[in-house]
Tab-separated table of C-alpha atoms in Angstrom:
chain	number	residue	atom	x	y	z
V	11	MET	CA	41.800	-31.244	18.029
V	12	ALA	CA	41.210	-30.771	14.355
V	13	SER	CA	42.445	-27.611	12.659
V	14	ILE	CA	40.181	-26.086	10.025
V	15	ALA	CA	41.304	-24.711	6.660
V	16	CYS	CA	38.854	-22.824	4.381
V	17	PHE	CA	39.314	-22.517	0.643
V	18	LEU	CA	37.422	-20.766	-2.190
V	19	HIS	CA	36.457	-22.878	-5.181
V	20	HIS	CA	34.552	-22.304	-8.418
V	21	HIS	CA	32.241	-24.857	-9.949
V	22	THR	CA	33.758	-24.387	-13.412
V	23	ALA	CA	37.288	-24.175	-14.669
V	24	ALA	CA	39.018	-21.721	-12.354
V	25	ILE	CA	42.323	-21.218	-14.117
V	26	ARG	CA	43.198	-19.798	-17.482
V	27	THR	CA	46.830	-19.922	-18.554
V	28	TRP	CA	48.543	-17.648	-21.062
V	29	SER	CA	51.930	-18.432	-22.537
V	30	SER	CA	54.553	-15.747	-22.772
V	31	SER	CA	58.153	-15.523	-23.752
V	32	SER	CA	59.183	-15.850	-20.115
V	33	SER	CA	58.720	-18.910	-17.961
V	34	THR	CA	56.190	-17.083	-15.795
V	35	THR	CA	52.648	-18.429	-15.972
V	36	GLN	CA	49.829	-15.961	-15.375
V	37	ARG	CA	46.672	-17.280	-13.799
V	38	TYR	CA	43.223	-15.700	-13.956
V	39	THR	CA	40.656	-16.550	-11.301
V	40	PRO	CA	37.006	-15.670	-12.074
V	41	PRO	CA	34.936	-13.737	-9.473
V	42	LEU	CA	33.612	-15.926	-6.715
V	43	LYS	CA	30.143	-16.012	-5.227
V	44	PRO	CA	29.358	-16.531	-1.529
V	45	SER	CA	27.686	-19.812	-2.424
V	46	GLN	CA	31.043	-21.132	-3.674
V	47	LEU	CA	32.613	-21.119	-0.196
V	48	VAL	CA	33.819	-24.624	0.732
V	49	CYS	CA	35.466	-25.548	4.023
V	50	ARG	CA	37.723	-28.509	4.466
V	51	SER	CA	38.724	-30.017	7.727
V	52	VAL	CA	42.189	-31.376	8.142
V	53	GLN	CA	42.249	-33.805	10.997
V	54	LYS	CA	45.441	-33.955	12.984
V	55	GLN	CA	44.234	-35.512	16.161
V	56	ALA	CA	41.082	-37.376	15.140
V	57	ALA	CA	41.892	-40.337	17.319
V	58	ALA	CA	42.381	-38.155	20.417
V	59	ASP	CA	39.253	-36.110	19.858
V	60	GLY	CA	37.077	-38.960	18.748
V	61	VAL	CA	35.437	-36.753	16.115
V	62	SER	CA	35.679	-37.499	12.421
V	63	ALA	CA	36.715	-34.889	9.868
V	64	ALA	CA	33.358	-35.230	8.109
V	65	VAL	CA	31.426	-34.345	11.279
V	66	VAL	CA	33.593	-31.299	11.957
V	67	SER	CA	33.195	-30.138	8.365
V	68	ARG	CA	29.416	-30.423	8.508
V	69	ARG	CA	29.254	-28.483	11.779
V	70	LEU	CA	31.432	-25.700	10.435
V	71	ALA	CA	29.381	-25.437	7.243
V	72	LEU	CA	26.210	-25.124	9.325
V	73	VAL	CA	27.703	-22.284	11.388
V	74	ILE	CA	28.691	-20.411	8.208
V	75	LEU	CA	25.226	-20.802	6.685
V	76	ILE	CA	23.553	-19.473	9.854
V	77	GLY	CA	25.893	-16.471	9.917
V	78	ALA	CA	25.164	-15.662	6.269
V	79	ALA	CA	21.386	-15.868	6.817
V	80	THR	CA	21.653	-13.525	9.806
V	81	ALA	CA	23.579	-10.963	7.756
V	82	VAL	CA	21.068	-11.051	4.898
V	83	GLY	CA	18.034	-10.801	7.187
V	84	SER	CA	19.396	-7.983	9.340
V	85	LYS	CA	17.627	-4.608	9.261
V	86	VAL	CA	19.031	-1.955	6.935
V	87	SER	CA	20.858	0.792	8.760
V	88	PRO	CA	19.126	4.211	8.806
V	89	ALA	CA	22.274	5.593	7.228
V	90	ASP	CA	21.551	3.665	4.002
V	91	ALA	CA	19.925	5.798	1.317
V	92	ALA	CA	18.337	5.032	-2.021
V	93	TYR	CA	19.924	6.361	-5.173
V	94	GLY	CA	19.409	10.107	-5.410
V	95	GLU	CA	18.653	10.551	-1.698
V	96	SER	CA	20.899	11.935	1.007
V	97	ALA	CA	21.920	9.544	3.751
V	98	ASN	CA	20.432	10.068	7.198
V	99	ILE	CA	23.582	9.172	9.123
V	100	PHE	CA	22.086	9.786	12.556
V	101	GLY	CA	18.949	7.741	11.942
V	102	LYS	CA	16.590	10.530	13.049
V	103	PRO	CA	13.283	11.152	11.223
V	104	LYS	CA	13.330	14.010	8.734
V	105	THR	CA	11.131	17.016	9.445
V	106	ASN	CA	9.672	19.605	7.107
V	107	THR	CA	11.381	22.863	8.047
V	108	ASP	CA	9.508	24.898	5.400
V	109	PHE	CA	6.420	25.149	7.609
V	110	LYS	CA	5.575	25.490	11.282
V	111	PRO	CA	2.332	24.323	12.919
V	112	TYR	CA	-0.029	26.895	14.393
V	113	THR	CA	-3.021	26.238	16.630
V	114	GLY	CA	-5.513	29.040	17.185
V	115	ASP	CA	-8.908	29.437	18.817
V	116	GLY	CA	-10.823	26.579	17.235
V	117	PHE	CA	-8.552	26.105	14.184
V	118	LYS	CA	-5.129	24.906	13.124
V	119	LEU	CA	-2.885	25.234	10.071
V	120	SER	CA	0.722	25.218	8.869
V	121	ILE	CA	2.430	28.570	8.265
V	122	PRO	CA	5.529	29.100	6.075
V	123	SER	CA	8.447	29.239	8.503
V	124	LYS	CA	9.919	32.361	6.898
V	125	TRP	CA	6.707	34.370	7.276
V	126	ASN	CA	6.347	36.714	10.241
V	127	PRO	CA	3.271	37.708	12.287
V	128	SER	CA	1.693	41.041	11.360
V	129	LYS	CA	-0.466	43.363	13.465
V	130	GLU	CA	-2.267	44.734	10.427
V	131	ARG	CA	-6.000	44.042	10.439
V	132	GLU	CA	-7.657	44.144	7.026
V	133	PHE	CA	-10.921	42.278	7.492
V	134	PRO	CA	-13.763	41.935	10.023
V	135	GLY	CA	-13.142	39.254	12.630
V	136	GLN	CA	-9.474	38.871	11.691
V	137	VAL	CA	-7.610	36.921	14.380
V	138	LEU	CA	-4.384	36.061	12.581
V	139	ARG	CA	-2.136	37.537	9.910
V	140	TYR	CA	1.293	36.433	8.686
V	141	GLU	CA	3.278	37.851	5.790
V	142	ASP	CA	6.384	37.015	3.805
V	143	ASN	CA	9.607	38.498	5.161
V	144	PHE	CA	10.614	39.787	1.734
V	145	ASP	CA	7.262	40.682	0.206
V	146	ALA	CA	4.168	41.698	2.180
V	147	THR	CA	2.009	40.942	-0.880
V	148	SER	CA	2.410	37.291	0.063
V	149	ASN	CA	0.379	36.883	3.231
V	150	LEU	CA	-2.135	34.789	5.113
V	151	SER	CA	-5.147	35.749	7.247
V	152	VAL	CA	-7.737	33.931	9.360
V	153	MET	CA	-11.135	35.472	10.110
V	154	ILE	CA	-13.820	34.244	12.513
V	155	THR	CA	-17.259	35.893	12.448
V	156	PRO	CA	-20.692	34.970	13.843
V	157	THR	CA	-23.209	33.400	11.452
V	158	ASP	CA	-26.718	32.036	11.565
V	159	LYS	CA	-25.815	29.355	9.005
V	160	LYS	CA	-25.597	25.742	10.092
V	161	SER	CA	-23.285	24.700	7.261
V	162	ILE	CA	-21.136	26.390	4.645
V	163	THR	CA	-23.528	25.007	2.027
V	164	ASP	CA	-26.240	27.324	3.391
V	165	TYR	CA	-24.434	30.144	1.562
V	166	GLY	CA	-25.194	28.486	-1.765
V	167	PHE	CA	-22.556	27.401	-4.237
V	168	PRO	CA	-18.915	28.457	-3.720
V	169	GLU	CA	-19.395	31.302	-6.205
V	170	ASP	CA	-22.437	32.512	-4.233
V	171	PHE	CA	-20.432	32.423	-1.036
V	172	LEU	CA	-17.642	34.498	-2.607
V	173	SER	CA	-20.113	37.187	-3.654
V	174	GLN	CA	-21.081	37.571	0.006
V	175	VAL	CA	-17.487	37.961	1.200
V	176	ASP	CA	-16.051	39.776	-1.815
V	177	TYR	CA	-14.367	42.274	0.534
V	178	LEU	CA	-11.702	39.568	0.948
V	179	LEU	CA	-10.436	40.307	-2.560
V	180	GLY	CA	-9.232	43.772	-1.548
V	181	LYS	CA	-10.300	47.380	-1.704
V	182	GLN	CA	-10.088	49.562	-4.763
V	183	SER	CA	-8.037	52.710	-4.364
V	184	TYR	CA	-9.760	54.542	-7.246
V	185	PHE	CA	-13.526	54.903	-7.454
V	186	GLY	CA	-13.886	57.414	-10.285
V	187	LYS	CA	-14.894	56.790	-13.847
V	188	THR	CA	-12.086	55.609	-16.102
V	189	ASP	CA	-11.397	54.236	-19.545
V	190	SER	CA	-8.358	52.247	-18.552
V	191	GLU	CA	-6.107	50.258	-20.801
V	192	GLY	CA	-4.605	46.903	-20.003
V	193	GLY	CA	-7.643	44.675	-20.459
V	194	PHE	CA	-10.160	46.270	-18.054
V	195	ASP	CA	-13.688	47.175	-19.060
V	196	SER	CA	-14.693	50.797	-19.346
V	197	GLY	CA	-15.614	52.147	-15.910
V	198	ALA	CA	-14.089	49.182	-14.105
V	199	VAL	CA	-10.923	49.337	-12.062
V	200	ALA	CA	-10.591	45.670	-11.143
V	201	THR	CA	-11.375	42.154	-12.331
V	202	ALA	CA	-11.621	38.867	-10.483
V	203	ASN	CA	-11.501	35.528	-12.261
V	204	ILE	CA	-12.399	32.336	-10.420
V	205	LEU	CA	-9.846	29.754	-11.524
V	206	GLU	CA	-11.003	26.812	-9.432
V	207	THR	CA	-13.607	25.792	-6.863
V	208	SER	CA	-14.089	22.633	-4.820
V	209	THR	CA	-16.143	21.375	-1.877
V	210	PRO	CA	-13.889	19.046	0.137
V	211	VAL	CA	-15.028	17.219	3.258
V	212	VAL	CA	-12.408	17.010	6.016
V	213	GLU	CA	-13.122	14.827	9.052
V	214	GLY	CA	-16.828	14.998	8.326
V	215	LYS	CA	-16.874	18.786	7.977
V	216	GLN	CA	-17.841	20.485	4.679
V	217	TYR	CA	-15.484	23.163	3.341
V	218	TYR	CA	-15.511	25.514	0.374
V	219	PHE	CA	-12.307	26.229	-1.554
V	220	LEU	CA	-11.815	28.931	-4.185
V	221	SER	CA	-8.818	30.024	-6.233
V	222	VAL	CA	-9.202	33.563	-7.596
V	223	LEU	CA	-6.927	35.724	-9.757
V	224	THR	CA	-7.516	39.434	-9.246
V	225	ARG	CA	-6.133	42.415	-11.128
V	226	THR	CA	-6.349	46.077	-10.201
V	227	ALA	CA	-5.801	49.066	-12.441
V	228	ASP	CA	-3.328	50.607	-10.011
V	229	GLY	CA	-1.651	47.392	-8.932
V	230	ASP	CA	1.594	45.671	-9.830
V	231	GLU	CA	2.838	42.069	-9.798
V	232	GLY	CA	0.537	41.377	-12.752
V	233	GLY	CA	-2.291	40.482	-10.387
V	234	LYS	CA	-2.744	38.426	-7.242
V	235	HIS	CA	-3.501	34.760	-6.706
V	236	GLN	CA	-5.908	34.571	-3.780
V	237	LEU	CA	-6.865	31.228	-2.258
V	238	ILE	CA	-9.816	31.043	0.134
V	239	THR	CA	-11.125	28.186	2.238
V	240	ALA	CA	-14.099	28.415	4.598
V	241	THR	CA	-16.363	26.358	6.810
V	242	VAL	CA	-19.031	26.797	9.515
V	243	LYS	CA	-18.919	25.370	13.009
V	244	ASP	CA	-20.868	26.148	16.189
V	245	GLY	CA	-22.410	29.335	14.832
V	246	LYS	CA	-19.120	30.718	13.531
V	247	LEU	CA	-17.839	31.264	10.007
V	248	TYR	CA	-14.168	30.355	9.696
V	249	ILE	CA	-12.273	31.784	6.705
V	250	CYS	CA	-8.616	31.344	5.803
V	251	LYS	CA	-7.193	33.392	2.937
V	252	ALA	CA	-3.668	33.235	1.529
V	253	GLN	CA	-2.293	35.158	-1.433
V	254	ALA	CA	0.795	35.954	-3.504
V	255	GLY	CA	1.575	38.244	-6.416
V	256	ASP	CA	1.416	36.707	-9.873
V	257	LYS	CA	5.152	37.152	-10.519
V	258	ARG	CA	6.220	35.540	-7.271
V	259	TRP	CA	3.557	32.860	-7.675
V	260	PHE	CA	5.555	31.286	-10.472
V	261	LYS	CA	8.869	31.820	-8.681
V	262	GLY	CA	8.098	29.554	-5.724
V	263	ALA	CA	5.378	31.332	-3.718
V	264	LYS	CA	2.723	28.962	-5.082
V	265	LYS	CA	4.061	26.091	-2.966
V	266	PHE	CA	3.809	28.026	0.294
V	267	VAL	CA	0.399	29.584	-0.371
V	268	GLU	CA	-1.235	26.340	-1.491
V	269	SER	CA	0.275	24.261	1.334
V	270	ALA	CA	-0.807	26.778	3.954
V	271	ILE	CA	-4.386	27.020	2.707
V	272	THR	CA	-4.877	23.264	2.346
V	273	SER	CA	-3.558	22.677	5.884
V	274	PHE	CA	-6.313	24.799	7.431
V	275	SER	CA	-9.000	22.999	9.432
V	276	VAL	CA	-11.273	23.662	12.380
V	277	ALA	CA	-10.495	21.835	15.597
């Protein structure tokens, strides 16, 4: 049989020699690339095997090339991670633990996982209410009421719709006459500013979306961000409302309120 010896070679000058006071010669070998791998076959029993050294060398080179191609084309392990990402060493898909899915009677949405169910009922037709563990001002409600409308657009524009369900913005605790300070008009105890409206279509169903900032004369938090989405289906008006105080809105509550409201849809 022929024994095989493999050596690494470089296509350019591979040795640099420095002279020193001693007789020792230091050698520097440049970095080698995989393509610079050369195998030589030393034939010891060519006559007995009947195989030439050249044939053995070619076969061995072919095996090495196939092995290298297999390694390059192999699938990346799930444990590998891009720069700036944590490695998923177990190869399991990542899940969003900030929210939990909820399916109700004819609707579905995602609820912040740290919010708890509440038995409080604020509005007509309310079937669901969740609130933040640490601040009840941050909460979410779903209301279902009968309607003779065929589509949400039958209520008019989004602003027209809001005027018909303005009870969603909250009750005033003071109804007397007042000349309040802090930016409110004389005789008024609350203001509501519509910050944004849109009319998205989800799976062929028309929705209304409104973002409203409300302020009350006796309130705190600097006001409340109230997001409302609504649609009509099978003679029912579906409304989802989520809110957070203005201070907490800019401290992280915005993410949870917006994600919850945009996840709402009728089944």
